[in-house]
Amino acid sequence: MERRTWRSLDIQHSVTAAILAVLFALAAPWGADAQTNCTFQTGLCPDQLIVPASASTGATIVVTAIIINHGTAASEPSTYTVELGSGTLAGTPIPALASFNSPGDRVRSTTTFVVPGGLAPCNCSLTVRLLNGTFNIATLPVTEPAPSPDLKAVGLDFPASGPAGKTVALTASVTNIGTATSTQTQITFFLKQSASVVTSMGGAAVGAITPGASLAVAGNGTIPSSVPLGDYVLGFRVNGVAAGQIPATTADNTFETTSTFNVTPGADLIGESVVFSPTTTVPGGTLHVGGRVRNSGTGDGVASVCQFFLSTGASLTGPAPVLRVGPYVTVGALAAGASGQVNTDLTLPNPMASGDYFVLMQVNANGAAAESNAANDVAVSPNKVQVHAPPPPAPPDLQMVSVGFSSPTTALSNGASARVTAVIANAGGRASNSTQVGYFLLALTQGNPRFPLGFVGISGISPAAKTGASATFVVSGTVPAGDYELGARVDSEAAGESSTTAADNELINANNILHVSPSSPPVADAGPSRAVGVGRVVILDGSGSSDPSRRILSYAWSQVSGTTVSLHDPILHGPTVSFTPPIGDVYVFRLDVVTPGQSTATATVEIDAVSGSATLATIGLHQGLNLVSMHLSPATTGGSFDAGDLAHLTGARFVVRAQELCSGGRLEAFIPGIPTQRFPILRDRGYVLSVPVCRSVTYSGYPWPER
């Protein structure tokens, strides 16, 4: 810290030294334990020290000193030392400083050092001392360090020699001389040729080591292939900081052998020769290739691979383009001086340019074998293989082979349908794209106008293959009556066909003359009008509708009058729909039938919905007329009535004419006084439920059944 009291005084340097000394002595130093001999006349002075509150032995600490020039003239560059107890720990330079109270008259200087591990715990004096004898002393409490590991590299087992590029087995010995168990760390093996040339060989993991214990760490060290041959010192280094050591104890983490390790020559694989057959092929063709590989080095090789190439030049590094061909081919380990044979089949790229190519074989293509010389790894065939690419296949050429009706057809009316079919062949050299076939009628009149029928899609057709295209088409009402020929045309452009081969894409069948006549209108039948009960489901049935040309009809039901109801259409545009009358009313519906040629017909049906329903009753009938009454309330369970017997349950009376009951004859009923409103009671209408015996019938229905 600074003595700001001196900053605030504008004291003339002519004041006597005695007075200044007294004033300086009255100014207390910074810190209760600080001691200094600095005076105003001493020039450079360590005016303030900043130290840690405490430190343990072996710890790294930082000490900061503020140096002030108290002199009247600028100082020269100097140094100061840091002393702890009786030992000097560090020396730090001081730059030149300006005179006191001038800009640049002080400097803040920092020194980092390690508290000696052998220092006994104490309240030690830490002194910063300048060359001019001035000093400043602070107190630094030094304590015992916390328990920590201290790994020591103590030995290394290794072979006497090894070839360049190979891996050698190494075993390192590590001991924990500290006071705590180390954490897992690693060691690094190295080759040392001189103090400045150290080559890493890889490393190995080191497990935790308890205090006082040792551990043998086995690992593999790789000798780089680029290392010059000769003698080396082997060693290893433990990563002590990662193991939990404090920096002051890492000096013995490195071990170097006293005997040397000799790096010997390695393998040298040579591509001796390469041959192939046949001498002429095509893109995508196969070459049978054989090559010879030899280890001309003094060291044994390891398993490696060969790679083959095609090039118009005899080099992999020349200007000629190089094509890599086929996968790697494995070559077993070759001892020094040994040779090996490589045989494989190579599939040439397709496409590739036509030309003459050398076949090149590169040994040790993956660099697995550490070689002393890689310049001789490529063998070149003595001759070239001729590769001739065939001309590209011709484009597709679709031809219409035939067109006609699927079944004999010579006459159709407007709106009628017919099934047609065509056969298409591909006479080209490539498969066609998916496309479509269009059918048409060619009029045998002036100008031969065409009337399209429609299109059908077809998939691509392989060369020399055929396919059929069938579809059902409707003769539109816009086709005039007359005679026609059936034709078809394939879309050659969509098929990928060349315009020069499109002349045969159309075919007209002149052997089948089709006569088209005007269509007759359809007949609509909405079913019988009838009376029904309220709340009962009513089915409207138009299936009796017909068309003279037997064309497929579509049906459309709509309500004309009566309380609005919803029609349920189970089959969209089908002949039948249903509804439920919510109240008594007369409901009128319209049926429109439409042919594919858009001819239409219309019919209506009237449904009279009446409230109330009759319960079951067994009526005894006589041949002839029978006057009976029926109860209309659903609460009535019914009863038996003889002919002519009037049961006035409701006043609703029927005259029933029974004729030939035993032979399943006909029943007729009418309301007295209104004989014209007669209606049949038939089994198939659901009113006669059973006729168990002659002259007896079980009846269920409504007071005015469907008529």
XYZ file of C-alpha atoms in Angstrom, residues 366-639:
274
model
C -3.826 -48.530 -45.574
C -0.400 -47.773 -44.023
C -0.699 -50.683 -41.567
C 2.928 -51.755 -42.118
C 5.566 -49.256 -40.982
C 7.952 -49.100 -43.917
C 11.426 -47.711 -44.259
C 10.687 -46.858 -47.910
C 7.174 -46.221 -49.294
C 8.313 -45.063 -52.742
C 8.366 -48.619 -54.132
C 4.843 -49.613 -53.086
C 3.237 -49.420 -56.567
C 3.473 -52.096 -59.267
C 2.360 -51.277 -62.848
C 1.148 -53.814 -65.429
C 3.436 -54.190 -68.470
C 0.489 -53.836 -70.870
C -2.846 -52.027 -70.979
C -6.408 -53.294 -70.874
C -8.663 -52.027 -73.634
C -12.019 -50.778 -72.354
C -14.621 -50.114 -75.027
C -17.974 -48.730 -73.904
C -20.844 -50.062 -76.061
C -23.166 -47.525 -77.646
C -26.073 -46.496 -75.446
C -29.246 -48.536 -75.953
C -31.872 -47.194 -78.292
C -34.758 -45.289 -76.706
C -38.101 -47.044 -76.197
C -40.267 -47.565 -79.280
C -43.900 -48.285 -78.401
C -46.046 -49.876 -81.099
C -49.806 -50.471 -81.115
C -50.197 -54.191 -81.891
C -53.980 -54.506 -81.724
C -57.139 -52.671 -80.659
C -60.740 -53.900 -80.460
C -63.785 -54.570 -78.326
C -63.371 -57.125 -75.541
C -66.484 -58.930 -76.838
C -68.013 -58.808 -80.322
C -69.756 -55.446 -80.647
C -71.226 -54.018 -83.842
C -73.922 -51.668 -82.539
C -74.288 -49.320 -79.578
C -76.645 -46.524 -78.702
C -75.684 -43.176 -77.217
C -75.047 -43.543 -73.504
C -74.294 -47.247 -73.778
C -70.968 -48.646 -72.539
C -68.500 -51.035 -74.107
C -65.254 -52.592 -72.945
C -62.257 -52.079 -75.233
C -58.727 -53.431 -75.099
C -55.399 -52.772 -76.806
C -51.989 -54.472 -76.868
C -48.833 -52.337 -76.899
C -45.282 -53.647 -77.519
C -41.871 -52.026 -76.899
C -39.579 -52.541 -79.902
C -36.904 -50.187 -78.536
C -33.719 -50.719 -76.537
C -34.785 -49.235 -73.165
C -37.811 -49.587 -70.930
C -40.474 -46.965 -71.497
C -41.853 -44.595 -68.914
C -45.374 -44.921 -67.583
C -47.783 -43.367 -70.063
C -51.420 -43.628 -71.240
C -53.463 -44.976 -74.153
C -56.278 -42.898 -75.607
C -59.291 -44.573 -77.322
C -61.464 -42.880 -79.948
C -64.161 -43.524 -82.551
C -63.275 -42.614 -86.167
C -66.358 -41.582 -88.140
C -66.726 -43.072 -91.641
C -68.037 -39.779 -92.979
C -66.606 -36.791 -94.810
C -63.437 -35.625 -93.046
C -63.331 -38.677 -90.703
C -63.858 -36.725 -87.475
C -62.731 -38.366 -84.242
C -64.735 -38.696 -81.040
C -62.663 -39.510 -77.911
C -63.823 -42.268 -75.572
C -61.218 -41.772 -72.792
C -57.762 -42.765 -71.542
C -56.235 -45.637 -69.566
C -52.798 -45.530 -67.918
C -50.116 -48.178 -68.478
C -46.850 -48.866 -66.650
C -43.425 -48.848 -68.294
C -42.755 -51.677 -70.749
C -39.408 -53.478 -70.905
C -37.662 -53.950 -74.270
C -39.262 -56.728 -76.377
C -42.190 -56.965 -73.907
C -45.920 -56.373 -74.394
C -48.747 -55.140 -72.187
C -52.521 -54.846 -72.437
C -54.668 -51.800 -71.712
C -58.386 -52.405 -71.125
C -61.160 -50.107 -69.956
C -64.921 -49.619 -70.135
C -66.083 -46.435 -71.868
C -69.498 -44.838 -72.485
C -70.502 -43.652 -75.941
C -71.337 -40.029 -75.260
C -74.595 -38.565 -76.358
C -72.600 -36.084 -78.449
C -71.487 -38.879 -80.804
C -73.687 -38.591 -83.911
C -75.507 -41.657 -85.158
C -73.555 -43.452 -87.854
C -70.783 -45.952 -88.552
C -67.404 -45.822 -86.817
C -64.047 -47.599 -86.511
C -62.365 -48.062 -83.107
C -58.884 -46.598 -82.719
C -56.216 -46.194 -80.021
C -53.084 -44.103 -79.641
C -50.286 -44.347 -77.040
C -48.680 -41.168 -75.656
C -45.154 -41.687 -77.003
C -43.729 -38.434 -75.624
C -44.621 -39.335 -72.027
C -43.203 -42.826 -72.641
C -39.778 -41.323 -73.456
C -39.874 -42.326 -77.089
C -37.921 -40.574 -79.811
C -39.966 -38.559 -82.278
C -38.395 -40.568 -85.119
C -40.099 -43.777 -83.953
C -43.551 -42.387 -83.103
C -45.205 -43.240 -86.446
C -46.533 -46.598 -85.227
C -48.055 -45.313 -81.977
C -51.602 -45.337 -83.403
C -53.778 -48.145 -84.715
C -57.332 -48.128 -86.152
C -59.324 -51.354 -86.382
C -60.961 -51.260 -89.842
C -62.283 -54.807 -89.479
C -64.904 -53.967 -86.838
C -67.482 -51.401 -87.991
C -69.540 -50.034 -85.072
C -72.988 -48.557 -85.704
C -74.055 -45.897 -83.174
C -77.796 -45.208 -82.868
C -79.706 -42.624 -80.815
C -80.613 -43.848 -77.358
C -84.177 -44.444 -76.071
C -85.121 -42.696 -72.847
C -85.245 -44.671 -69.601
C -88.455 -45.473 -67.667
C -88.763 -44.300 -64.058
C -90.819 -46.311 -61.519
C -91.126 -44.826 -58.001
C -93.206 -47.728 -56.658
C -96.907 -47.827 -55.593
C -98.593 -45.036 -53.631
C -99.895 -46.333 -50.302
C -101.122 -45.581 -46.801
C -98.809 -46.161 -43.848
C -98.775 -45.609 -40.114
C -97.156 -42.612 -38.462
C -93.764 -43.399 -36.934
C -93.215 -46.476 -39.129
C -90.178 -46.686 -41.482
C -91.234 -46.335 -45.124
C -89.060 -47.630 -47.964
C -89.242 -45.859 -51.308
C -88.171 -48.333 -53.987
C -87.222 -47.241 -57.510
C -85.654 -50.548 -58.549
C -88.495 -51.091 -60.972
C -87.043 -48.355 -63.201
C -85.535 -49.585 -66.462
C -83.704 -48.568 -69.615
C -84.341 -50.081 -73.046
C -80.595 -50.103 -73.781
C -79.800 -51.769 -70.455
C -77.549 -48.911 -69.445
C -76.502 -48.359 -65.857
C -78.853 -45.883 -64.161
C -78.238 -43.433 -61.372
C -81.114 -42.475 -59.038
C -81.988 -39.176 -57.356
C -84.875 -38.968 -54.819
C -86.335 -35.631 -53.700
C -89.395 -34.554 -51.688
C -92.127 -32.659 -53.546
C -94.637 -31.902 -50.762
C -95.716 -32.800 -47.257
C -94.043 -32.258 -43.918
C -90.305 -32.056 -44.556
C -88.476 -35.298 -43.724
C -84.921 -36.590 -44.135
C -84.300 -39.337 -46.686
C -81.822 -42.051 -45.701
C -79.789 -43.186 -48.701
C -77.778 -46.312 -47.669
C -76.241 -46.618 -51.150
C -75.291 -43.272 -52.646
C -77.533 -42.624 -55.673
C -79.070 -46.112 -55.267
C -82.661 -47.083 -56.115
C -83.986 -47.247 -52.530
C -84.273 -44.667 -49.779
C -86.270 -44.595 -46.543
C -87.936 -42.104 -44.213
C -90.124 -42.084 -41.098
C -93.290 -39.875 -41.203
C -93.380 -37.863 -37.948
C -97.078 -36.855 -38.217
C -100.151 -37.726 -40.234
C -99.806 -36.087 -43.652
C -99.618 -36.834 -47.372
C -96.009 -37.069 -48.515
C -95.121 -36.852 -52.212
C -91.674 -37.819 -53.518
C -90.025 -37.581 -56.922
C -87.602 -40.057 -58.494
C -85.220 -38.985 -61.295
C -83.319 -41.707 -63.154
C -80.342 -40.736 -65.366
C -78.464 -42.837 -67.926
C -74.715 -42.486 -68.578
C -75.648 -40.596 -71.722
C -77.610 -38.105 -69.567
C -81.071 -39.272 -70.681
C -83.548 -38.792 -67.847
C -86.992 -39.933 -66.679
C -89.153 -38.909 -63.725
C -91.830 -40.573 -61.546
C -93.639 -39.648 -58.308
C -95.092 -41.602 -55.426
C -97.636 -40.540 -52.731
C -97.414 -41.819 -49.150
C -100.478 -41.232 -46.893
C -99.397 -41.405 -43.213
C -102.254 -42.142 -40.743
C -102.177 -42.198 -36.930
C -103.073 -45.384 -35.008
C -102.409 -49.065 -35.556
C -104.447 -52.263 -35.309
C -103.550 -55.035 -32.970
C -103.548 -58.668 -33.947
C -106.962 -60.227 -34.328
C -108.093 -63.638 -35.498
C -111.052 -63.229 -37.821
C -113.267 -66.124 -38.809
C -114.210 -65.636 -42.455
C -116.932 -67.161 -44.628
C -116.828 -67.498 -48.362
C -118.129 -64.227 -49.750
C -118.551 -60.872 -48.019
C -117.673 -60.482 -44.309
C -118.310 -57.323 -42.266
C -115.786 -57.021 -39.426
C -114.555 -54.383 -36.977
C -110.962 -53.810 -35.881
C -109.774 -52.125 -32.706
C -107.303 -49.327 -33.306
C -105.795 -49.050 -29.825
C -102.460 -50.841 -29.198
C -103.690 -51.628 -25.671
C -106.228 -54.100 -27.015
C -105.051 -57.685 -27.084
C -107.342 -58.739 -29.898
C -110.142 -61.278 -30.169
